[in-house]
Amino acid sequence: MLKSVYSSSNYKWLVFSVIGLGSLTNVIHHGSISIALPTIAREFGVSLTTIQWVVLAESLTISALLLPMGRLSDIIGRKPMYLLGVVLFGVMALFAGSSPAIAQYLGYAHPIMLMIPFRVLQGAGAAMTQANGMAMVTSAFSARERGKGLGAHGSVIGTGGIIGPIVGGFLVTYVSWHWIFWINVPLCAITFLGTALLLDSSRFTGATQGDKSFDWLGATLSSSTLLVFLLTLSNGAELGWFSLPIIAGFLIFIGLITTFIWWELNSSSPMLDLSLFRSRLFSVGIGSSYISFLGVTSFRFLITFYLQAALKLTPAQISWVLIPNAISRIILGPLSGHLSDKFGTKPFTTVGLLLAGCGLLLMAFMADSTPIWFVILSIVIMSSGSGIFSSPNNAAIFSSATGNKFGVTSALVNLSRNSGNVTGIAIATAIVSGTMLSAGFSSNVEEVMIAGTGSTILQTFISGMRSVFLVMAILQFISSIANLTTSREPLSEA
């Protein structure tokens, strides 16, 4: 029976459905946590610089492990690695949600110090799934339909973007923030069963053509480089940008990335084939994806604090305000992906980034008395731009890589997203915290949340937030120009 399913002309949509469920679970989780962060921060009594690690712990791990997992999956096969990732993600979500109870049982006074390690392990599971999900979807569709497949996948991401805030707002308001994590367990169980039973392992084997060696030194160097850079960046505001640890961190980062590039260029079986970056289309695509997620993530991280502290909305109300963000992606993601198959990717990536920048620029004018319609309008413009941009950009990136490099390419695409997520949060935190510290305030979330409209501390927080959105808008505009001036002729052999 399964053989007839595997040979069906609609099998590509079965692959899409199963992988889509896993992606949906991941995005729902991400959207839910964004809503829950202020509540968790207040319950644990921690500052903005501390609560960011609930997100950073997972994202840092994903960023550090994506390339090694992509290469390892090309060697041992994508399906088994994907299944292992689903299990690890679900189990660690259960533990993260139970961290206060586990801390009480073990006698720990600070549950967040348990939650963060659980989030690290959850990130390892997410890295295994993300390094393989898009590669499997891409492999299932022909080159002619690749934009359609990736557009449909983008629609799933958008759907998760709608469901995540709604679920998060409902659970935080009416049940408990713990269920933000626990709800992943049944979703992961269904994803595991669907993947194990319905996906044909022979179609998703490694693509190394007999080369089964793994670049352990390259994996270590890439992980260390990312970790040092992101840890240094995320701690700059708190420790001081010219403090000895931060300066040392940046110097170590320069040394590590130089060593990594030298090693990959001289390794017989490199983890990252740097020849991919000979294509300007590939390089601009990866860079633009990173910049796009810088803007999206800084918005997602700060907007929930702004809506609660300045506009005094509840988590449930915030979830409804953020719905247009996801609806725009659901509608425009598949549409732009489909149209880019016919008309090329350049118009969509260029205009998408331009719109995203305009939305972020509008956000840079928000204050503590901004009408809610202005906030929603800014969100719709920004999210419409990112929705138009994403699928055509991914299609352009994959068109620059041959099939035997889809694993590493998928890992790089997801790495650009996750490193953008981490860096976006780190930059947002650094700018907002730096603004508040320079004005004589701490970055304690509780103080901002209870501040009255017009209070100096709230005004200072909003000032820092506006600076973040202005910086991100400028980056989107620069990236749009880079896309406009990039040829769309992909390399036949990357």
PDB file of C-alpha atoms in Angstrom, residues 197-479:
ATOM      1  CA  LEU A 197       4.922   5.980   8.494  1.00  0.00           C
ATOM      2  CA  LEU A 198       4.402   8.068   5.366  1.00  0.00           C
ATOM      3  CA  LEU A 199       7.776   9.381   4.194  1.00  0.00           C
ATOM      4  CA  ASP A 200       9.859   7.182   1.907  1.00  0.00           C
ATOM      5  CA  SER A 201      13.363   6.994   3.389  1.00  0.00           C
ATOM      6  CA  SER A 202      14.910   6.120   0.021  1.00  0.00           C
ATOM      7  CA  ARG A 203      13.888   9.507  -1.389  1.00  0.00           C
ATOM      8  CA  PHE A 204      15.616  11.417   1.381  1.00  0.00           C
ATOM      9  CA  THR A 205      18.925   9.621   1.728  1.00  0.00           C
ATOM     10  CA  GLY A 206      22.192  11.472   2.028  1.00  0.00           C
ATOM     11  CA  ALA A 207      23.451  13.060  -1.140  1.00  0.00           C
ATOM     12  CA  THR A 208      27.172  12.645  -0.590  1.00  0.00           C
ATOM     13  CA  GLN A 209      27.727  10.098  -3.357  1.00  0.00           C
ATOM     14  CA  GLY A 210      29.823   7.772  -1.220  1.00  0.00           C
ATOM     15  CA  ASP A 211      31.638  10.465   0.734  1.00  0.00           C
ATOM     16  CA  LYS A 212      30.617   9.703   4.330  1.00  0.00           C
ATOM     17  CA  SER A 213      33.320  11.675   6.124  1.00  0.00           C
ATOM     18  CA  PHE A 214      32.205  14.350   8.548  1.00  0.00           C
ATOM     19  CA  ASP A 215      34.121  17.565   9.081  1.00  0.00           C
ATOM     20  CA  TRP A 216      34.293  17.531  12.883  1.00  0.00           C
ATOM     21  CA  LEU A 217      36.767  20.411  13.093  1.00  0.00           C
ATOM     22  CA  GLY A 218      34.642  22.500  10.735  1.00  0.00           C
ATOM     23  CA  ALA A 219      31.546  21.746  12.807  1.00  0.00           C
ATOM     24  CA  THR A 220      33.344  22.746  16.000  1.00  0.00           C
ATOM     25  CA  LEU A 221      34.697  25.944  14.468  1.00  0.00           C
ATOM     26  CA  SER A 222      31.343  26.991  12.969  1.00  0.00           C
ATOM     27  CA  SER A 223      29.474  26.376  16.224  1.00  0.00           C
ATOM     28  CA  SER A 224      32.125  28.153  18.284  1.00  0.00           C
ATOM     29  CA  THR A 225      32.212  31.118  15.895  1.00  0.00           C
ATOM     30  CA  LEU A 226      28.455  31.636  16.055  1.00  0.00           C
ATOM     31  CA  LEU A 227      28.253  31.154  19.805  1.00  0.00           C
ATOM     32  CA  VAL A 228      31.079  33.583  20.565  1.00  0.00           C
ATOM     33  CA  PHE A 229      29.662  36.234  18.226  1.00  0.00           C
ATOM     34  CA  LEU A 230      26.086  35.999  19.460  1.00  0.00           C
ATOM     35  CA  LEU A 231      27.016  35.752  23.138  1.00  0.00           C
ATOM     36  CA  THR A 232      29.279  38.786  22.779  1.00  0.00           C
ATOM     37  CA  LEU A 233      26.607  40.768  20.966  1.00  0.00           C
ATOM     38  CA  SER A 234      23.832  39.868  23.411  1.00  0.00           C
ATOM     39  CA  ASN A 235      25.900  40.878  26.473  1.00  0.00           C
ATOM     40  CA  GLY A 236      27.353  44.108  25.099  1.00  0.00           C
ATOM     41  CA  ALA A 237      24.800  46.478  26.641  1.00  0.00           C
ATOM     42  CA  GLU A 238      24.973  44.911  30.085  1.00  0.00           C
ATOM     43  CA  LEU A 239      28.769  44.581  30.334  1.00  0.00           C
ATOM     44  CA  GLY A 240      29.661  47.662  28.284  1.00  0.00           C
ATOM     45  CA  TRP A 241      30.698  47.652  24.627  1.00  0.00           C
ATOM     46  CA  PHE A 242      34.261  48.686  25.475  1.00  0.00           C
ATOM     47  CA  SER A 243      34.650  46.339  28.439  1.00  0.00           C
ATOM     48  CA  LEU A 244      37.428  43.750  28.334  1.00  0.00           C
ATOM     49  CA  PRO A 245      35.100  40.692  27.958  1.00  0.00           C
ATOM     50  CA  ILE A 246      33.250  42.234  24.996  1.00  0.00           C
ATOM     51  CA  ILE A 247      36.418  43.386  23.209  1.00  0.00           C
ATOM     52  CA  ALA A 248      37.970  39.963  23.817  1.00  0.00           C
ATOM     53  CA  GLY A 249      34.805  38.318  22.505  1.00  0.00           C
ATOM     54  CA  PHE A 250      34.919  40.192  19.209  1.00  0.00           C
ATOM     55  CA  LEU A 251      38.653  39.473  18.794  1.00  0.00           C
ATOM     56  CA  ILE A 252      38.070  35.765  19.426  1.00  0.00           C
ATOM     57  CA  PHE A 253      35.208  35.837  16.904  1.00  0.00           C
ATOM     58  CA  ILE A 254      37.482  37.337  14.227  1.00  0.00           C
ATOM     59  CA  GLY A 255      40.109  34.677  14.906  1.00  0.00           C
ATOM     60  CA  LEU A 256      37.571  31.843  14.809  1.00  0.00           C
ATOM     61  CA  ILE A 257      35.828  32.909  11.609  1.00  0.00           C
ATOM     62  CA  THR A 258      39.177  33.394   9.858  1.00  0.00           C
ATOM     63  CA  THR A 259      40.275  29.910  10.917  1.00  0.00           C
ATOM     64  CA  PHE A 260      36.922  28.428   9.864  1.00  0.00           C
ATOM     65  CA  ILE A 261      37.104  29.920   6.362  1.00  0.00           C
ATOM     66  CA  TRP A 262      40.718  28.770   5.923  1.00  0.00           C
ATOM     67  CA  TRP A 263      39.867  25.252   7.065  1.00  0.00           C
ATOM     68  CA  GLU A 264      36.775  24.904   4.864  1.00  0.00           C
ATOM     69  CA  LEU A 265      38.726  26.063   1.818  1.00  0.00           C
ATOM     70  CA  ASN A 266      41.408  23.432   2.448  1.00  0.00           C
ATOM     71  CA  SER A 267      39.340  20.523   3.786  1.00  0.00           C
ATOM     72  CA  SER A 268      38.791  17.510   1.518  1.00  0.00           C
ATOM     73  CA  SER A 269      35.227  17.093   2.873  1.00  0.00           C
ATOM     74  CA  PRO A 270      34.148  20.537   4.059  1.00  0.00           C
ATOM     75  CA  MET A 271      31.033  20.897   6.144  1.00  0.00           C
ATOM     76  CA  LEU A 272      30.185  24.107   4.271  1.00  0.00           C
ATOM     77  CA  ASP A 273      30.937  24.256   0.560  1.00  0.00           C
ATOM     78  CA  LEU A 274      32.039  27.880   0.265  1.00  0.00           C
ATOM     79  CA  SER A 275      31.837  27.655  -3.528  1.00  0.00           C
ATOM     80  CA  LEU A 276      28.102  28.252  -3.066  1.00  0.00           C
ATOM     81  CA  PHE A 277      28.909  31.862  -2.259  1.00  0.00           C
ATOM     82  CA  ARG A 278      30.538  32.381  -5.659  1.00  0.00           C
ATOM     83  CA  SER A 279      27.012  32.986  -6.862  1.00  0.00           C
ATOM     84  CA  ARG A 280      26.023  36.588  -6.117  1.00  0.00           C
ATOM     85  CA  LEU A 281      22.402  35.451  -6.278  1.00  0.00           C
ATOM     86  CA  PHE A 282      23.050  32.927  -3.505  1.00  0.00           C
ATOM     87  CA  SER A 283      25.073  35.340  -1.364  1.00  0.00           C
ATOM     88  CA  VAL A 284      22.578  38.199  -1.653  1.00  0.00           C
ATOM     89  CA  GLY A 285      19.711  35.782  -0.999  1.00  0.00           C
ATOM     90  CA  ILE A 286      21.237  34.475   2.231  1.00  0.00           C
ATOM     91  CA  GLY A 287      22.213  37.969   3.370  1.00  0.00           C
ATOM     92  CA  SER A 288      18.774  39.385   2.572  1.00  0.00           C
ATOM     93  CA  SER A 289      17.080  36.564   4.454  1.00  0.00           C
ATOM     94  CA  TYR A 290      19.218  37.365   7.487  1.00  0.00           C
ATOM     95  CA  ILE A 291      18.367  41.075   7.325  1.00  0.00           C
ATOM     96  CA  SER A 292      14.670  40.342   6.840  1.00  0.00           C
ATOM     97  CA  PHE A 293      14.565  38.253   9.995  1.00  0.00           C
ATOM     98  CA  LEU A 294      16.522  40.895  11.894  1.00  0.00           C
ATOM     99  CA  GLY A 295      13.605  43.247  11.333  1.00  0.00           C
ATOM    100  CA  VAL A 296      10.817  40.721  11.895  1.00  0.00           C
ATOM    101  CA  THR A 297      12.312  39.371  15.122  1.00  0.00           C
ATOM    102  CA  SER A 298      13.128  42.726  16.689  1.00  0.00           C
ATOM    103  CA  PHE A 299       9.505  43.705  16.003  1.00  0.00           C
ATOM    104  CA  ARG A 300       8.099  40.505  17.513  1.00  0.00           C
ATOM    105  CA  PHE A 301      10.309  40.744  20.585  1.00  0.00           C
ATOM    106  CA  LEU A 302       9.552  44.370  21.455  1.00  0.00           C
ATOM    107  CA  ILE A 303       5.955  44.790  20.315  1.00  0.00           C
ATOM    108  CA  THR A 304       4.435  42.600  23.054  1.00  0.00           C
ATOM    109  CA  PHE A 305       6.167  44.647  25.760  1.00  0.00           C
ATOM    110  CA  TYR A 306       5.048  47.871  24.062  1.00  0.00           C
ATOM    111  CA  LEU A 307       1.422  46.784  23.701  1.00  0.00           C
ATOM    112  CA  GLN A 308       1.212  45.687  27.337  1.00  0.00           C
ATOM    113  CA  ALA A 309       3.178  48.545  28.891  1.00  0.00           C
ATOM    114  CA  ALA A 310       2.131  51.508  26.713  1.00  0.00           C
ATOM    115  CA  LEU A 311      -1.309  50.591  25.371  1.00  0.00           C
ATOM    116  CA  LYS A 312      -2.266  48.416  28.384  1.00  0.00           C
ATOM    117  CA  LEU A 313      -3.536  45.475  26.313  1.00  0.00           C
ATOM    118  CA  THR A 314      -3.942  41.974  27.769  1.00  0.00           C
ATOM    119  CA  PRO A 315      -2.096  38.977  26.237  1.00  0.00           C
ATOM    120  CA  ALA A 316      -5.367  37.837  24.640  1.00  0.00           C
ATOM    121  CA  GLN A 317      -5.917  41.265  23.078  1.00  0.00           C
ATOM    122  CA  ILE A 318      -2.318  41.371  21.853  1.00  0.00           C
ATOM    123  CA  SER A 319      -2.804  38.058  20.062  1.00  0.00           C
ATOM    124  CA  TRP A 320      -5.592  39.610  17.981  1.00  0.00           C
ATOM    125  CA  VAL A 321      -3.503  42.683  17.179  1.00  0.00           C
ATOM    126  CA  LEU A 322      -0.747  40.433  15.818  1.00  0.00           C
ATOM    127  CA  ILE A 323      -3.056  38.313  13.643  1.00  0.00           C
ATOM    128  CA  PRO A 324      -2.750  40.631  10.591  1.00  0.00           C
ATOM    129  CA  ASN A 325       0.982  39.906  10.651  1.00  0.00           C
ATOM    130  CA  ALA A 326       0.326  36.235   9.950  1.00  0.00           C
ATOM    131  CA  ILE A 327      -2.658  36.716   7.620  1.00  0.00           C
ATOM    132  CA  SER A 328      -0.525  38.831   5.311  1.00  0.00           C
ATOM    133  CA  ARG A 329       2.084  36.075   5.134  1.00  0.00           C
ATOM    134  CA  ILE A 330      -0.534  33.379   4.498  1.00  0.00           C
ATOM    135  CA  ILE A 331      -2.048  35.246   1.563  1.00  0.00           C
ATOM    136  CA  LEU A 332       1.046  36.782   0.020  1.00  0.00           C
ATOM    137  CA  GLY A 333       3.585  33.985   0.635  1.00  0.00           C
ATOM    138  CA  PRO A 334       2.049  31.373  -1.712  1.00  0.00           C
ATOM    139  CA  LEU A 335       0.934  34.051  -4.185  1.00  0.00           C
ATOM    140  CA  SER A 336       4.383  35.596  -4.550  1.00  0.00           C
ATOM    141  CA  GLY A 337       5.982  32.150  -4.692  1.00  0.00           C
ATOM    142  CA  HIS A 338       3.652  31.070  -7.505  1.00  0.00           C
ATOM    143  CA  LEU A 339       4.058  34.317  -9.445  1.00  0.00           C
ATOM    144  CA  SER A 340       7.843  34.234  -9.076  1.00  0.00           C
ATOM    145  CA  ASP A 341       7.859  30.900 -10.947  1.00  0.00           C
ATOM    146  CA  LYS A 342       6.391  32.794 -13.919  1.00  0.00           C
ATOM    147  CA  PHE A 343       7.876  36.275 -13.691  1.00  0.00           C
ATOM    148  CA  GLY A 344      11.150  35.762 -11.832  1.00  0.00           C
ATOM    149  CA  THR A 345      12.111  36.467  -8.245  1.00  0.00           C
ATOM    150  CA  LYS A 346      13.690  39.943  -8.450  1.00  0.00           C
ATOM    151  CA  PRO A 347      10.482  42.065  -8.481  1.00  0.00           C
ATOM    152  CA  PHE A 348       9.122  40.258  -5.440  1.00  0.00           C
ATOM    153  CA  THR A 349      12.269  40.251  -3.313  1.00  0.00           C
ATOM    154  CA  THR A 350      12.974  43.914  -4.093  1.00  0.00           C
ATOM    155  CA  VAL A 351       9.446  45.199  -3.446  1.00  0.00           C
ATOM    156  CA  GLY A 352       8.994  42.926  -0.432  1.00  0.00           C
ATOM    157  CA  LEU A 353      12.013  44.317   1.378  1.00  0.00           C
ATOM    158  CA  LEU A 354      11.006  47.869   0.446  1.00  0.00           C
ATOM    159  CA  LEU A 355       7.543  47.383   1.977  1.00  0.00           C
ATOM    160  CA  ALA A 356       8.989  45.746   5.098  1.00  0.00           C
ATOM    161  CA  GLY A 357      11.259  48.746   5.554  1.00  0.00           C
ATOM    162  CA  CYS A 358       8.319  51.147   5.190  1.00  0.00           C
ATOM    163  CA  GLY A 359       6.367  49.268   7.861  1.00  0.00           C
ATOM    164  CA  LEU A 360       9.289  49.372  10.279  1.00  0.00           C
ATOM    165  CA  LEU A 361       9.801  53.055   9.521  1.00  0.00           C
ATOM    166  CA  LEU A 362       6.192  53.743  10.544  1.00  0.00           C
ATOM    167  CA  MET A 363       6.790  51.825  13.784  1.00  0.00           C
ATOM    168  CA  ALA A 364       9.659  54.202  14.536  1.00  0.00           C
ATOM    169  CA  PHE A 365       7.013  56.906  15.069  1.00  0.00           C
ATOM    170  CA  MET A 366       4.953  55.012  17.672  1.00  0.00           C
ATOM    171  CA  ALA A 367       4.439  56.597  21.112  1.00  0.00           C
ATOM    172  CA  ASP A 368       2.607  55.745  24.343  1.00  0.00           C
ATOM    173  CA  SER A 369      -0.625  57.208  22.947  1.00  0.00           C
ATOM    174  CA  THR A 370      -0.458  55.877  19.384  1.00  0.00           C
ATOM    175  CA  PRO A 371      -3.890  54.806  18.035  1.00  0.00           C
ATOM    176  CA  ILE A 372      -4.229  51.056  17.674  1.00  0.00           C
ATOM    177  CA  TRP A 373      -5.152  51.422  13.979  1.00  0.00           C
ATOM    178  CA  PHE A 374      -1.735  52.975  13.303  1.00  0.00           C
ATOM    179  CA  VAL A 375      -0.009  50.064  15.041  1.00  0.00           C
ATOM    180  CA  ILE A 376      -2.001  47.524  13.010  1.00  0.00           C
ATOM    181  CA  LEU A 377      -1.366  49.420   9.752  1.00  0.00           C
ATOM    182  CA  SER A 378       2.378  49.404  10.423  1.00  0.00           C
ATOM    183  CA  ILE A 379       2.277  45.674  11.174  1.00  0.00           C
ATOM    184  CA  VAL A 380       0.309  44.894   7.993  1.00  0.00           C
ATOM    185  CA  ILE A 381       2.736  46.834   5.772  1.00  0.00           C
ATOM    186  CA  MET A 382       5.804  45.251   7.391  1.00  0.00           C
ATOM    187  CA  SER A 383       4.401  41.698   7.330  1.00  0.00           C
ATOM    188  CA  SER A 384       3.112  42.074   3.758  1.00  0.00           C
ATOM    189  CA  GLY A 385       6.611  42.978   2.677  1.00  0.00           C
ATOM    190  CA  SER A 386       8.221  40.042   4.456  1.00  0.00           C
ATOM    191  CA  GLY A 387       5.520  37.723   3.076  1.00  0.00           C
ATOM    192  CA  ILE A 388       6.125  38.875  -0.502  1.00  0.00           C
ATOM    193  CA  PHE A 389       9.896  38.533  -0.045  1.00  0.00           C
ATOM    194  CA  SER A 390      10.337  35.159   1.647  1.00  0.00           C
ATOM    195  CA  SER A 391       9.213  32.445  -0.817  1.00  0.00           C
ATOM    196  CA  PRO A 392      10.743  33.985  -3.976  1.00  0.00           C
ATOM    197  CA  ASN A 393      13.988  34.581  -2.089  1.00  0.00           C
ATOM    198  CA  ASN A 394      14.150  30.955  -0.955  1.00  0.00           C
ATOM    199  CA  ALA A 395      13.410  29.792  -4.504  1.00  0.00           C
ATOM    200  CA  ALA A 396      16.243  31.991  -5.803  1.00  0.00           C
ATOM    201  CA  ILE A 397      18.649  30.572  -3.230  1.00  0.00           C
ATOM    202  CA  PHE A 398      17.810  26.947  -4.055  1.00  0.00           C
ATOM    203  CA  SER A 399      18.039  27.660  -7.786  1.00  0.00           C
ATOM    204  CA  SER A 400      21.698  28.504  -7.171  1.00  0.00           C
ATOM    205  CA  ALA A 401      22.447  25.107  -5.607  1.00  0.00           C
ATOM    206  CA  THR A 402      22.474  21.662  -7.163  1.00  0.00           C
ATOM    207  CA  GLY A 403      20.430  18.837  -5.634  1.00  0.00           C
ATOM    208  CA  ASN A 404      23.377  17.233  -3.859  1.00  0.00           C
ATOM    209  CA  LYS A 405      23.797  20.453  -1.863  1.00  0.00           C
ATOM    210  CA  PHE A 406      20.176  20.909  -0.807  1.00  0.00           C
ATOM    211  CA  GLY A 407      20.933  19.711   2.730  1.00  0.00           C
ATOM    212  CA  VAL A 408      23.587  22.334   3.393  1.00  0.00           C
ATOM    213  CA  THR A 409      21.582  24.946   1.473  1.00  0.00           C
ATOM    214  CA  SER A 410      18.509  24.241   3.602  1.00  0.00           C
ATOM    215  CA  ALA A 411      20.681  24.510   6.709  1.00  0.00           C
ATOM    216  CA  LEU A 412      22.078  27.851   5.508  1.00  0.00           C
ATOM    217  CA  VAL A 413      18.594  29.227   4.789  1.00  0.00           C
ATOM    218  CA  ASN A 414      17.454  28.253   8.264  1.00  0.00           C
ATOM    219  CA  LEU A 415      20.733  29.510   9.735  1.00  0.00           C
ATOM    220  CA  SER A 416      20.090  32.930   8.205  1.00  0.00           C
ATOM    221  CA  ARG A 417      16.666  32.895   9.843  1.00  0.00           C
ATOM    222  CA  ASN A 418      17.792  31.737  13.263  1.00  0.00           C
ATOM    223  CA  SER A 419      20.931  33.860  13.423  1.00  0.00           C
ATOM    224  CA  GLY A 420      18.727  36.763  12.328  1.00  0.00           C
ATOM    225  CA  ASN A 421      16.347  35.885  15.150  1.00  0.00           C
ATOM    226  CA  VAL A 422      19.122  35.759  17.731  1.00  0.00           C
ATOM    227  CA  THR A 423      20.906  38.865  16.491  1.00  0.00           C
ATOM    228  CA  GLY A 424      17.629  40.764  16.173  1.00  0.00           C
ATOM    229  CA  ILE A 425      16.777  40.083  19.807  1.00  0.00           C
ATOM    230  CA  ALA A 426      20.333  40.874  20.909  1.00  0.00           C
ATOM    231  CA  ILE A 427      20.418  44.173  18.997  1.00  0.00           C
ATOM    232  CA  ALA A 428      16.945  45.152  20.211  1.00  0.00           C
ATOM    233  CA  THR A 429      17.860  44.353  23.809  1.00  0.00           C
ATOM    234  CA  ALA A 430      21.200  46.152  23.532  1.00  0.00           C
ATOM    235  CA  ILE A 431      19.660  49.348  22.126  1.00  0.00           C
ATOM    236  CA  VAL A 432      16.675  49.448  24.500  1.00  0.00           C
ATOM    237  CA  SER A 433      18.716  48.484  27.578  1.00  0.00           C
ATOM    238  CA  GLY A 434      21.462  50.924  26.626  1.00  0.00           C
ATOM    239  CA  THR A 435      18.917  53.724  26.217  1.00  0.00           C
ATOM    240  CA  MET A 436      17.379  52.979  29.620  1.00  0.00           C
ATOM    241  CA  LEU A 437      20.717  52.608  31.409  1.00  0.00           C
ATOM    242  CA  SER A 438      22.004  55.881  29.949  1.00  0.00           C
ATOM    243  CA  ALA A 439      18.888  57.600  31.334  1.00  0.00           C
ATOM    244  CA  GLY A 440      19.526  56.176  34.806  1.00  0.00           C
ATOM    245  CA  PHE A 441      16.956  53.345  34.710  1.00  0.00           C
ATOM    246  CA  SER A 442      17.375  49.583  34.960  1.00  0.00           C
ATOM    247  CA  SER A 443      15.926  47.303  32.287  1.00  0.00           C
ATOM    248  CA  ASN A 444      13.658  45.536  34.790  1.00  0.00           C
ATOM    249  CA  VAL A 445      10.513  44.482  32.954  1.00  0.00           C
ATOM    250  CA  GLU A 446       8.257  44.866  35.998  1.00  0.00           C
ATOM    251  CA  GLU A 447       9.125  48.570  36.350  1.00  0.00           C
ATOM    252  CA  VAL A 448       8.258  49.255  32.715  1.00  0.00           C
ATOM    253  CA  MET A 449       5.019  47.253  32.854  1.00  0.00           C
ATOM    254  CA  ILE A 450       3.598  49.040  35.887  1.00  0.00           C
ATOM    255  CA  ALA A 451       4.668  52.509  34.734  1.00  0.00           C
ATOM    256  CA  GLY A 452       1.876  54.926  33.946  1.00  0.00           C
ATOM    257  CA  THR A 453       1.239  56.560  30.590  1.00  0.00           C
ATOM    258  CA  GLY A 454       3.590  59.505  30.154  1.00  0.00           C
ATOM    259  CA  SER A 455       6.040  58.292  32.809  1.00  0.00           C
ATOM    260  CA  THR A 456       9.715  58.920  32.139  1.00  0.00           C
ATOM    261  CA  ILE A 457      10.728  55.261  32.287  1.00  0.00           C
ATOM    262  CA  LEU A 458       8.048  54.268  29.762  1.00  0.00           C
ATOM    263  CA  GLN A 459       9.034  57.133  27.462  1.00  0.00           C
ATOM    264  CA  THR A 460      12.660  55.999  27.674  1.00  0.00           C
ATOM    265  CA  PHE A 461      11.723  52.411  26.812  1.00  0.00           C
ATOM    266  CA  ILE A 462       9.701  53.605  23.805  1.00  0.00           C
ATOM    267  CA  SER A 463      12.577  55.838  22.691  1.00  0.00           C
ATOM    268  CA  GLY A 464      14.896  52.833  22.613  1.00  0.00           C
ATOM    269  CA  MET A 465      12.285  50.767  20.778  1.00  0.00           C
ATOM    270  CA  ARG A 466      11.846  53.458  18.128  1.00  0.00           C
ATOM    271  CA  SER A 467      15.618  53.541  17.565  1.00  0.00           C
ATOM    272  CA  VAL A 468      15.574  49.785  16.979  1.00  0.00           C
ATOM    273  CA  PHE A 469      12.825  50.031  14.365  1.00  0.00           C
ATOM    274  CA  LEU A 470      14.605  52.889  12.576  1.00  0.00           C
ATOM    275  CA  VAL A 471      17.842  50.891  12.319  1.00  0.00           C
ATOM    276  CA  MET A 472      15.960  47.847  11.025  1.00  0.00           C
ATOM    277  CA  ALA A 473      14.083  49.921   8.433  1.00  0.00           C
ATOM    278  CA  ILE A 474      17.355  51.273   7.026  1.00  0.00           C
ATOM    279  CA  LEU A 475      18.749  47.734   6.744  1.00  0.00           C
ATOM    280  CA  GLN A 476      15.666  46.578   4.796  1.00  0.00           C
ATOM    281  CA  PHE A 477      16.086  49.455   2.336  1.00  0.00           C
ATOM    282  CA  ILE A 478      19.771  48.633   1.787  1.00  0.00           C
ATOM    283  CA  SER A 479      18.920  44.969   1.210  1.00  0.00           C
TER     284      SER A 479
END
